[in-house]
Amino acid sequence: MRKPFYVTAILSGLAALLIASFGYRPQQLQNFNTEKLELDSTILDVTTIAENLNVPWEMTWGPDDMIWFTDHDGKVSKIDPKTGQITELLQIKDYYRKRLGLMSMVLHPDWKTNPQVFINYTHIRPDSVIISKLVRYTYNGQALIDPVLLRQIPGYLGHNGSRLVISKDRKLLWATGDLKQKETIHNPAFANGKVLRLNLDGTIPNDNPHPGSPAWAMGFRVPQGLAYTKNGNLFIAEHGDATDDEVNRVVKSGNYGWPYIAGFSDMPQEKNYSENHKSIFPAKAWTPTIAPAGMEYYDGNIPEWKNALLLSTLKDQSLHVLKLDKKQEKVIGEDILFRQKFGRLRDVCVSPSGDVYISTSNRDWNPPANFPVKTDDRIIRISKSGIIPKDKRTAKTKQKADKQSAAALFASFCESCHKADGQGVQGSFPSLVTSSKLAGANNVLIPFLLKGSQSASGEGMPGFGFLPDEQLSEIVSYARLKFSINKDAVSASDVSILRAKN
C-alpha cells in the first residue's frame, strides 16, 4: 500500500484569491489515485500526484529529482513526485494573462555551476502594448531571484507560442507564435512565427543563418511543443488553422511554409508556392486538427514507447505516441491514449527513470465539454509496473474508420470553438445560436465559410474551402438544425454552385 501524502498548505490569502478568481479551492490529496493500463506487452500505473492546480503549462525534470512547473497564477513551483509536496519558487508580478501569460521554462543544463532558469511570459506595458519577455533567474536553493531580462519581443492576446529548449552546444531555442501577423513571418527582422536561436546571455550567435537576427527557422503558426531527440534532432509541434496541425523536424534556415502552406502542399496555391520556394513538409500532420501542445522525446523503460515523441493535445484531449525511424528523422507510426479521459493535456515531462508525467489544462480559457472536474487541474504519472505474460497478450487491431456523420464532422471541425451547445466562448468564438450568418442567406453564409475571416480582437475563423461540398453542406445543415432559427438544409450542389461563383 502506498503511503498517504499531502500537498503543501496554501497561504490563506492566495487561497482566497483563487476561490474568488476561479471558483475552486486547492485541496490536499489523501491518497495516490492509481489506475492500471495495458499496452501490447506492458502494464502501466496511471497515478494522480497533484490536483486542484491552475493550468500547469510547462513541466521540466529538475536536477533535484523534482518536477519544476509554471502555472496560470504566474507561479513557478516544484513538486516532489514521490510525496506530492509542492514548493513555490517564484511569483511573477508583472505577467499578463489573457490566455497564456506565464508559459515556457527551461533549466540550465550545467546546473552545478549555473543554477539558472529561463522563463518566457507575456507582459502588458502602461501603453497597453503586449510584449513577450525572456527572463533569466538564479536559484539560491530556496527561490528564484535576481531576474535578468535577456530579450523581449512583440506579444499578443494569443498566438504567442511558445516553448524553450537548450541544445547540446548550449544555445537557447525559442519557438514563437505568428501573433496573427502573417506578413512578417518570413522576414528575419521580426521574431514571430519562428524558431529563434540565442546564446544563453540573450545575444545572437555568429553562426545564425541571418546576420544580426535570432531567426533559425521560419514559417510556423502556433508552436507549443519543442523537443530534442537522443541524437540531437529538433522537433516542433504546432497548431494548424482549420487543417494540418503539424510536427516538423527543425533545421537551420528551414522554411516551413505557413501561411502559404498548411501541411503537405496539396492545394493549388500551396503547390505554386512550394515550386518557387524551397519548403519543408511535415513529419506528421493531422486533419481534423488535434491542437498539439507539449512534447518530449522518450527512450525509457516502456518498450512500446521507445524512440518516440510523446505529444500532449488540447482539442483531441489525448497523448499521441509518435514512433520515429532509426535516424530519428521521420514519424513512422502513431498510438493514441487517454482520449477524453483527462480532458485537455498541456504538457509532457519524462524522468530519467522512464516515468512520464502529463498535465491537464481544463481551467484555461477554452475548457472542453464536461470539464473542468472537481480535481482539475492535475499532474498525472504514467509508470511501468509489470509485463503481460506472452500467453496472456492479445493482438490489438486497428478499426477502419467509417464515414463520419454530420454530428461527427461538426465535432471535428467546429466544436472546439463553438462548443457542443453552440454557445461559443464569449470574447473569442461567437455563438451559433445567435449567429445572423448561420441564420442568413446561403449566398452570404457559404462564401464566408469557404474563405474564412480575420478578426482584430477575437480568433477569426479559418476558411473551410478544403472540405468537399458534401461534408460542408452536412456541417451547415446540422448546425442550422441544432442551433439556428433557420432550419433550412444546404445541399452539396448549393455549395458547389456558390464555390464556383466565389
Coordinates of C-alpha atoms in Angstrom, one line a residue:
M1 CA 0.0 0.0 0.0
R2 CA 1.3 3.4 -0.9
K3 CA 1.7 6.0 1.9
P4 CA -0.7 8.9 2.0
F5 CA 0.8 12.3 1.2
Y6 CA -0.2 15.9 1.5
V7 CA 0.2 18.8 -0.9
T8 CA 1.9 21.9 0.7
A9 CA -0.5 24.1 2.5
I10 CA -1.5 27.2 0.6
L11 CA -1.4 30.6 2.2
S12 CA -4.8 31.7 3.2
G13 CA -4.6 35.0 1.2
L14 CA -3.7 33.1 -2.0
A15 CA -6.4 30.6 -1.4
A16 CA -9.0 33.3 -1.1
L17 CA -7.8 34.9 -4.3
L18 CA -8.0 31.6 -6.2
I19 CA -11.5 31.0 -4.9
A20 CA -12.6 34.4 -5.9
S21 CA -11.0 34.3 -9.3
F22 CA -11.5 30.7 -10.4
G23 CA -14.3 29.3 -8.1
Y24 CA -12.3 26.3 -6.7
R25 CA -10.2 25.6 -3.7
P26 CA -6.9 23.7 -3.8
Q27 CA -7.2 20.6 -1.6
Q28 CA -4.8 18.1 -0.1
L29 CA -4.7 14.7 -1.7
Q30 CA -5.4 12.0 0.8
N31 CA -4.1 9.1 -1.3
F32 CA -2.5 8.4 -4.6
N33 CA -5.2 7.7 -7.2
T34 CA -3.8 4.9 -9.3
E35 CA -5.3 3.0 -12.3
K36 CA -3.9 0.3 -14.5
L37 CA -3.4 0.5 -18.2
E38 CA -2.3 -2.3 -20.5
L39 CA -0.3 -1.8 -23.7
D40 CA 0.7 -4.6 -26.0
S41 CA 3.1 -6.2 -23.5
T42 CA 3.4 -3.7 -20.7
I43 CA 1.3 -2.9 -17.7
L44 CA 1.3 0.8 -16.6
D45 CA 0.3 2.6 -13.4
V46 CA -1.5 5.8 -14.1
T47 CA -1.3 7.9 -10.9
T48 CA -2.5 11.4 -10.0
I49 CA 0.2 13.0 -8.0
A50 CA -1.2 16.6 -7.7
E51 CA -4.6 18.1 -8.2
N52 CA -6.5 21.4 -7.9
L53 CA -3.8 23.2 -9.8
N54 CA -4.5 26.1 -12.2
V55 CA -3.3 25.1 -15.7
P56 CA 0.3 23.8 -15.2
W57 CA 1.7 25.0 -18.5
E58 CA 5.3 23.8 -18.6
M59 CA 6.9 20.9 -16.7
T60 CA 10.5 20.0 -16.7
W61 CA 12.6 17.5 -14.7
G62 CA 14.9 19.3 -12.3
P63 CA 18.4 18.3 -11.1
D64 CA 16.9 17.7 -7.7
D65 CA 14.6 15.0 -9.0
M66 CA 11.6 17.3 -8.7
I67 CA 9.2 18.4 -11.4
W68 CA 9.5 22.2 -11.9
F69 CA 6.4 23.7 -13.4
T70 CA 4.8 27.0 -14.3
D71 CA 1.1 27.8 -14.0
H72 CA -1.6 30.4 -14.8
D73 CA -1.3 32.0 -11.4
G74 CA 2.1 33.4 -12.5
K75 CA 3.9 31.0 -10.3
V76 CA 6.9 28.7 -10.7
S77 CA 6.8 25.8 -8.3
K78 CA 8.3 22.3 -8.0
I79 CA 6.6 19.1 -6.9
D80 CA 8.2 16.0 -5.3
P81 CA 6.8 13.2 -7.4
K82 CA 7.2 10.7 -4.5
T83 CA 5.3 12.7 -1.9
G84 CA 3.3 15.3 -3.8
Q85 CA 4.7 18.1 -1.8
I86 CA 4.7 21.4 -3.7
T87 CA 7.2 24.2 -3.1
E88 CA 6.6 27.6 -4.6
L89 CA 9.8 29.2 -6.0
L90 CA 8.6 32.4 -7.7
Q91 CA 5.6 34.6 -8.1
I92 CA 5.9 36.8 -11.2
K93 CA 4.1 40.0 -10.6
D94 CA 4.3 41.7 -13.9
Y95 CA 3.0 38.9 -16.2
Y96 CA -0.1 39.5 -18.3
R97 CA -2.6 36.6 -18.7
K98 CA -5.3 37.0 -21.3
R99 CA -4.9 33.3 -22.3
L100 CA -1.3 32.3 -21.8
G101 CA 0.6 34.6 -19.5
L102 CA 3.4 32.6 -17.9
M103 CA 4.4 30.0 -20.5
S104 CA 7.7 28.2 -21.1
M105 CA 10.6 27.4 -18.9
V106 CA 13.9 25.6 -19.2
L107 CA 16.7 24.9 -16.7
H108 CA 20.4 25.5 -17.4
P109 CA 22.0 22.1 -18.2
D110 CA 25.1 23.0 -16.3
W111 CA 23.2 23.4 -13.1
K112 CA 26.0 22.9 -10.5
T113 CA 27.9 25.9 -11.9
N114 CA 25.0 27.8 -13.4
P115 CA 21.8 27.3 -11.3
Q116 CA 19.8 29.4 -13.7
V117 CA 16.2 29.2 -15.1
F118 CA 15.0 30.8 -18.3
I119 CA 11.3 31.8 -18.4
N120 CA 9.1 33.2 -21.1
Y121 CA 6.0 35.2 -20.2
T122 CA 3.8 37.9 -21.6
H123 CA 3.6 41.4 -20.1
I124 CA 1.5 44.4 -20.8
R125 CA 3.1 47.9 -20.8
P126 CA 1.4 51.0 -19.4
D127 CA 0.6 52.0 -23.0
S128 CA -1.4 48.7 -23.3
V129 CA 1.2 47.1 -25.7
I130 CA 1.7 43.4 -25.1
I131 CA 5.3 42.1 -25.1
S132 CA 6.8 38.6 -24.6
K133 CA 9.7 38.5 -22.2
L134 CA 12.6 36.1 -21.9
V135 CA 13.9 36.4 -18.4
R136 CA 16.7 34.5 -16.6
Y137 CA 16.5 33.8 -12.9
T138 CA 19.0 32.4 -10.5
Y139 CA 18.1 29.7 -7.9
N140 CA 19.5 30.3 -4.5
G141 CA 18.4 26.9 -3.0
Q142 CA 15.0 28.2 -1.9
A143 CA 13.7 30.6 -4.5
L144 CA 14.3 32.1 -7.9
I145 CA 15.9 35.5 -7.6
D146 CA 17.7 38.2 -9.5
P147 CA 15.7 38.4 -12.7
V148 CA 17.7 39.5 -15.8
L149 CA 15.8 40.5 -18.9
L150 CA 17.6 38.8 -21.8
R151 CA 15.2 39.7 -24.6
Q152 CA 11.7 40.9 -25.3
I153 CA 9.7 40.6 -28.5
P154 CA 6.1 41.6 -29.5
G155 CA 3.3 39.7 -27.9
Y156 CA -0.4 39.3 -28.5
L157 CA -3.7 38.2 -26.9
G158 CA -3.0 34.7 -28.2
H159 CA -0.8 33.0 -30.8
N160 CA 2.4 33.6 -28.7
G161 CA 3.6 30.0 -28.8
S162 CA 5.8 29.1 -27.1
R163 CA 8.5 26.6 -25.9
L164 CA 12.1 26.8 -24.8
V165 CA 14.9 24.2 -25.1
I166 CA 18.6 24.3 -24.7
S167 CA 20.8 22.5 -27.3
K168 CA 23.9 20.4 -26.6
D169 CA 26.1 23.3 -27.8
R170 CA 24.4 25.5 -25.2
K171 CA 22.2 27.6 -27.4
L172 CA 18.7 28.6 -26.4
L173 CA 16.0 27.7 -28.9
W174 CA 12.7 29.6 -28.6
A175 CA 9.6 28.7 -30.6
T176 CA 7.4 31.8 -31.2
G177 CA 3.8 32.1 -32.5
D178 CA 2.7 34.1 -35.5
L179 CA 0.8 36.7 -33.5
K180 CA -1.7 36.7 -36.4
Q181 CA 0.8 38.9 -38.3
K182 CA 1.3 36.8 -41.4
E183 CA 3.2 39.3 -43.4
T184 CA 6.2 39.3 -41.2
I185 CA 6.6 35.5 -40.6
H186 CA 9.3 35.1 -43.3
N187 CA 11.1 38.3 -42.5
P188 CA 14.2 37.6 -40.3
A189 CA 13.9 41.1 -38.8
F190 CA 10.7 40.0 -37.0
A191 CA 10.5 37.4 -34.2
N192 CA 7.1 36.0 -34.9
G193 CA 6.3 32.6 -36.4
K194 CA 9.9 31.3 -36.0
V195 CA 12.3 29.2 -34.0
L196 CA 14.8 31.7 -32.6
R197 CA 18.3 30.8 -31.6
L198 CA 20.2 32.7 -28.9
N199 CA 23.3 32.5 -26.7
L200 CA 22.4 31.9 -23.1
D201 CA 23.1 35.5 -22.4
G202 CA 20.4 36.6 -24.9
T203 CA 22.9 37.7 -27.6
I204 CA 22.7 36.4 -31.2
P205 CA 25.2 33.6 -32.2
N206 CA 27.6 34.5 -35.0
D207 CA 26.7 31.3 -36.9
N208 CA 22.9 32.1 -37.2
P209 CA 21.8 32.0 -40.8
H210 CA 20.7 35.7 -40.9
P211 CA 23.4 38.0 -39.5
G212 CA 22.2 40.0 -36.6
S213 CA 18.9 38.1 -36.4
P214 CA 17.9 35.4 -33.9
A215 CA 15.8 33.6 -36.6
W216 CA 16.9 30.0 -37.1
A217 CA 13.8 28.7 -39.0
M218 CA 10.6 30.3 -40.2
G219 CA 7.1 29.6 -41.2
F220 CA 5.3 28.4 -38.1
R221 CA 1.8 29.3 -36.8
V222 CA 1.3 28.5 -33.1
P223 CA 4.1 26.2 -31.8
Q224 CA 3.6 24.7 -28.4
G225 CA 5.9 21.7 -28.5
L226 CA 9.7 21.7 -28.9
A227 CA 11.9 18.7 -28.1
Y228 CA 15.4 17.3 -29.0
T229 CA 15.7 13.6 -29.7
K230 CA 18.6 11.5 -28.3
N231 CA 20.8 12.1 -31.4
G232 CA 20.1 15.8 -31.4
N233 CA 17.4 16.3 -33.9
L234 CA 15.0 19.1 -33.0
F235 CA 11.2 18.6 -33.5
I236 CA 8.5 21.2 -33.2
A237 CA 4.7 20.7 -32.8
E238 CA 2.3 23.5 -33.9
H239 CA -1.3 24.3 -34.2
G240 CA -2.6 24.5 -37.8
D241 CA -5.6 26.6 -38.8
A242 CA -8.7 24.6 -39.9
T243 CA -6.4 21.9 -41.2
D244 CA -3.0 20.4 -40.8
D245 CA -1.7 20.6 -37.3
E246 CA 1.9 19.6 -37.7
V247 CA 5.1 18.0 -36.2
N248 CA 8.2 19.1 -38.1
R249 CA 11.9 18.4 -37.8
V250 CA 13.6 21.8 -37.5
V251 CA 16.7 22.5 -39.5
K252 CA 18.9 25.6 -39.9
S253 CA 17.3 28.1 -42.4
G254 CA 14.3 25.8 -42.8
N255 CA 11.1 27.3 -44.4
Y256 CA 8.0 25.5 -43.1
G257 CA 5.5 27.3 -45.3
W258 CA 2.9 29.0 -43.0
P259 CA 0.9 31.0 -44.0
Y260 CA 1.4 29.9 -47.6
I261 CA 1.3 26.1 -47.0
A262 CA -0.6 24.1 -44.4
G263 CA 0.6 20.5 -44.3
F264 CA 1.8 18.8 -47.4
S265 CA 1.3 21.4 -50.2
D266 CA -1.8 19.7 -51.7
M267 CA -3.8 22.8 -52.7
P268 CA -3.2 24.6 -56.0
Q269 CA -1.9 27.8 -54.3
E270 CA 0.3 25.7 -52.0
K271 CA 1.8 23.9 -54.9
N272 CA 2.6 27.2 -56.6
Y273 CA 4.4 28.5 -53.5
S274 CA 6.4 25.3 -52.9
E275 CA 7.5 25.2 -56.5
N276 CA 9.0 28.7 -56.1
H277 CA 10.2 28.5 -52.5
K278 CA 12.2 25.6 -51.0
S279 CA 9.8 24.3 -48.4
I280 CA 10.0 21.6 -45.7
F281 CA 6.9 19.4 -45.3
P282 CA 5.7 17.9 -42.0
A283 CA 6.9 14.7 -40.4
K284 CA 3.3 14.3 -39.4
A285 CA 0.1 16.3 -39.9
W286 CA -3.5 16.0 -38.7
T287 CA -6.8 16.9 -40.3
P288 CA -9.1 17.3 -38.4
T289 CA -6.9 19.2 -36.1
I290 CA -5.9 18.0 -32.7
A291 CA -4.2 21.1 -31.2
P292 CA -0.7 19.8 -30.3
A293 CA 0.8 21.1 -27.1
G294 CA 3.8 20.0 -25.1
M295 CA 6.2 17.3 -26.5
E296 CA 9.1 15.2 -25.2
Y297 CA 11.3 12.5 -26.7
Y298 CA 11.1 9.1 -25.0
D299 CA 13.7 6.4 -24.7
G300 CA 12.8 5.0 -21.3
N301 CA 11.7 1.6 -20.0
I302 CA 8.3 1.4 -21.6
P303 CA 9.2 -0.7 -24.7
E304 CA 6.2 0.3 -26.8
W305 CA 7.2 4.0 -26.5
K306 CA 10.9 3.7 -27.0
N307 CA 12.3 6.1 -29.6
A308 CA 9.1 8.1 -29.8
L309 CA 7.9 11.6 -29.4
L310 CA 5.2 11.9 -26.7
L311 CA 2.8 14.7 -27.7
S312 CA 0.0 16.1 -25.5
T313 CA -3.0 17.5 -27.2
L314 CA -5.7 20.0 -26.3
K315 CA -8.5 19.6 -28.8
D316 CA -8.0 15.9 -29.1
Q317 CA -7.6 15.5 -25.3
S318 CA -5.1 12.7 -25.7
L319 CA -1.5 11.6 -25.6
H320 CA 0.0 10.8 -29.0
V321 CA 3.0 8.4 -29.2
L322 CA 4.8 9.2 -32.4
K323 CA 7.2 6.5 -33.3
L324 CA 10.4 7.5 -35.1
D325 CA 12.7 5.8 -37.5
K326 CA 16.2 4.7 -36.6
K327 CA 17.7 8.1 -37.7
Q328 CA 15.1 9.9 -35.6
E329 CA 14.1 12.0 -38.6
K330 CA 10.6 10.6 -39.7
V331 CA 7.4 9.6 -37.9
I332 CA 6.7 6.0 -38.9
G333 CA 3.8 5.2 -36.5
E334 CA 1.3 6.6 -34.0
D335 CA -0.6 5.4 -31.0
I336 CA -3.2 7.4 -29.1
L337 CA -4.0 7.1 -25.4
F338 CA -6.4 8.7 -22.8
R339 CA -8.7 10.3 -25.4
Q340 CA -11.2 12.5 -23.5
K341 CA -10.3 10.7 -20.2
F342 CA -8.5 13.6 -18.5
G343 CA -9.6 16.5 -20.7
R344 CA -7.1 18.9 -22.4
L345 CA -3.5 17.8 -21.9
R346 CA -1.0 20.7 -21.9
D347 CA 2.5 19.2 -21.4
V348 CA 4.6 16.1 -21.0
C349 CA 7.7 15.5 -18.8
V350 CA 9.9 12.5 -18.7
S351 CA 12.0 11.4 -15.7
P352 CA 15.5 9.8 -16.0
S353 CA 13.9 6.5 -14.8
G354 CA 11.4 6.5 -17.7
D355 CA 8.3 7.7 -15.9
V356 CA 6.1 10.0 -17.9
Y357 CA 4.1 12.9 -16.4
I358 CA 1.2 14.7 -18.2
S359 CA -0.5 17.9 -17.0
T360 CA -4.2 18.8 -17.7
S361 CA -5.3 22.2 -18.9
N362 CA -9.0 22.2 -18.1
R363 CA -9.2 25.5 -16.2
D364 CA -7.9 27.6 -19.1
W365 CA -9.9 29.9 -21.3
N366 CA -11.3 27.1 -23.6
P367 CA -12.4 24.1 -21.5
P368 CA -13.9 21.1 -23.2
A369 CA -17.3 19.6 -22.6
N370 CA -17.7 18.0 -19.1
F371 CA -14.5 19.8 -17.8
P372 CA -13.1 21.0 -15.5
V373 CA -13.9 18.3 -13.0
K374 CA -13.6 18.9 -9.2
T375 CA -10.0 17.8 -9.0
D376 CA -8.7 19.8 -12.0
D377 CA -6.1 20.7 -12.9
R378 CA -3.8 17.7 -12.3
I379 CA -0.4 16.2 -12.8
I380 CA -0.5 12.5 -13.6
R381 CA 2.3 10.0 -13.6
I382 CA 2.5 7.1 -16.1
S383 CA 5.0 4.4 -15.0
K384 CA 5.8 0.8 -15.9
S385 CA 4.5 -1.6 -13.3
G386 CA 4.8 -5.0 -15.0
I387 CA 4.9 -7.2 -18.1
I388 CA 2.0 -9.1 -19.6
P389 CA 3.0 -12.8 -20.0
K390 CA 3.2 -13.8 -23.6
D391 CA 0.4 -16.3 -23.4
K392 CA -1.9 -13.6 -22.0
R393 CA -1.2 -11.0 -24.7
T394 CA -3.9 -10.2 -27.2
A395 CA -3.4 -8.7 -30.6
K396 CA -4.8 -5.2 -30.9
T397 CA -6.4 -4.5 -34.3
K398 CA -6.9 -1.0 -35.6
Q399 CA -10.5 -0.3 -36.6
K400 CA -11.2 1.0 -40.0
A401 CA -12.7 4.5 -39.9
D402 CA -16.3 4.7 -41.0
K403 CA -17.8 7.6 -42.9
Q404 CA -18.2 10.5 -40.5
S405 CA -21.8 11.6 -39.6
A406 CA -22.8 15.2 -39.7
A407 CA -22.5 15.4 -35.9
A408 CA -19.0 13.9 -36.1
L409 CA -18.0 16.4 -38.7
F410 CA -19.3 19.2 -36.6
A411 CA -17.4 17.9 -33.6
S412 CA -14.2 17.5 -35.6
F413 CA -14.1 20.9 -37.3
C414 CA -16.4 23.3 -35.2
E415 CA -17.0 22.1 -31.7
S416 CA -13.7 23.1 -30.1
C417 CA -14.5 26.8 -30.8
H418 CA -18.3 26.9 -31.0
K419 CA -18.8 24.2 -28.3
A420 CA -21.2 21.3 -28.3
D421 CA -24.1 23.6 -27.2
G422 CA -23.3 26.1 -30.0
Q423 CA -22.8 28.9 -27.4
G424 CA -19.1 29.5 -28.3
V425 CA -16.7 31.3 -25.9
Q426 CA -17.5 34.9 -25.0
G427 CA -15.0 37.3 -26.3
S428 CA -13.3 34.7 -28.6
F429 CA -15.7 32.5 -30.5
P430 CA -19.2 33.6 -31.4
S431 CA -22.4 31.8 -30.5
L432 CA -24.1 29.9 -33.3
V433 CA -27.4 30.2 -31.5
T434 CA -27.4 34.0 -32.1
S435 CA -25.4 34.0 -35.4
S436 CA -27.0 36.1 -38.1
K437 CA -24.7 34.5 -40.7
L438 CA -25.9 30.9 -39.8
A439 CA -29.5 32.1 -40.0
G440 CA -28.9 34.2 -43.1
A441 CA -28.9 33.5 -46.8
N442 CA -26.8 30.8 -48.3
N443 CA -25.1 33.2 -50.7
V444 CA -23.7 35.1 -47.7
L445 CA -23.0 32.1 -45.4
I446 CA -21.3 29.7 -47.8
P447 CA -18.7 32.2 -49.2
F448 CA -17.9 33.2 -45.6
L449 CA -17.3 29.6 -44.7
L450 CA -15.2 28.9 -47.8
K451 CA -12.9 31.8 -47.3
G452 CA -13.0 32.4 -43.5
S453 CA -12.4 35.7 -41.9
Q454 CA -9.8 37.6 -39.8
S455 CA -10.6 39.4 -36.6
A456 CA -8.7 42.2 -34.9
S457 CA -9.9 41.2 -31.4
G458 CA -11.1 37.6 -31.5
E459 CA -9.7 34.4 -33.1
G460 CA -11.3 35.0 -36.5
M461 CA -12.3 31.9 -38.5
P462 CA -10.3 29.8 -40.9
G463 CA -11.6 29.0 -44.3
F464 CA -13.1 25.6 -44.9
G465 CA -12.7 25.6 -48.6
F466 CA -10.7 22.4 -48.3
L467 CA -13.7 20.4 -47.3
P468 CA -15.7 18.6 -50.0
D469 CA -19.1 20.1 -51.0
E470 CA -20.9 17.2 -49.3
Q471 CA -19.2 17.5 -46.0
L472 CA -19.5 21.3 -45.8
S473 CA -23.2 21.0 -46.6
E474 CA -23.7 18.4 -43.9
I475 CA -22.0 20.6 -41.3
V476 CA -24.1 23.6 -42.2
S477 CA -27.3 21.7 -42.2
Y478 CA -26.5 20.1 -38.9
A479 CA -25.6 23.4 -37.3
R480 CA -28.8 25.1 -38.5
L481 CA -31.0 22.2 -37.4
K482 CA -29.3 22.1 -34.0
F483 CA -28.8 25.8 -33.1
S484 CA -30.3 28.2 -35.6
I485 CA -33.8 29.7 -36.1
N486 CA -33.2 29.0 -39.8
K487 CA -33.7 25.2 -40.1
D488 CA -33.2 25.1 -43.9
A489 CA -30.8 22.4 -45.1
V490 CA -28.0 23.1 -47.5
S491 CA -27.2 20.7 -50.3
A492 CA -23.9 19.7 -51.8
S493 CA -25.0 21.3 -55.1
D494 CA -25.7 24.6 -53.3
V495 CA -22.2 24.6 -52.0
S496 CA -20.8 23.6 -55.4
I497 CA -22.6 26.5 -57.2
L498 CA -21.5 29.1 -54.7
R499 CA -18.0 27.8 -54.6
A500 CA -17.7 28.2 -58.4
K501 CA -19.0 31.8 -58.2
N502 CA -16.5 32.8 -55.5

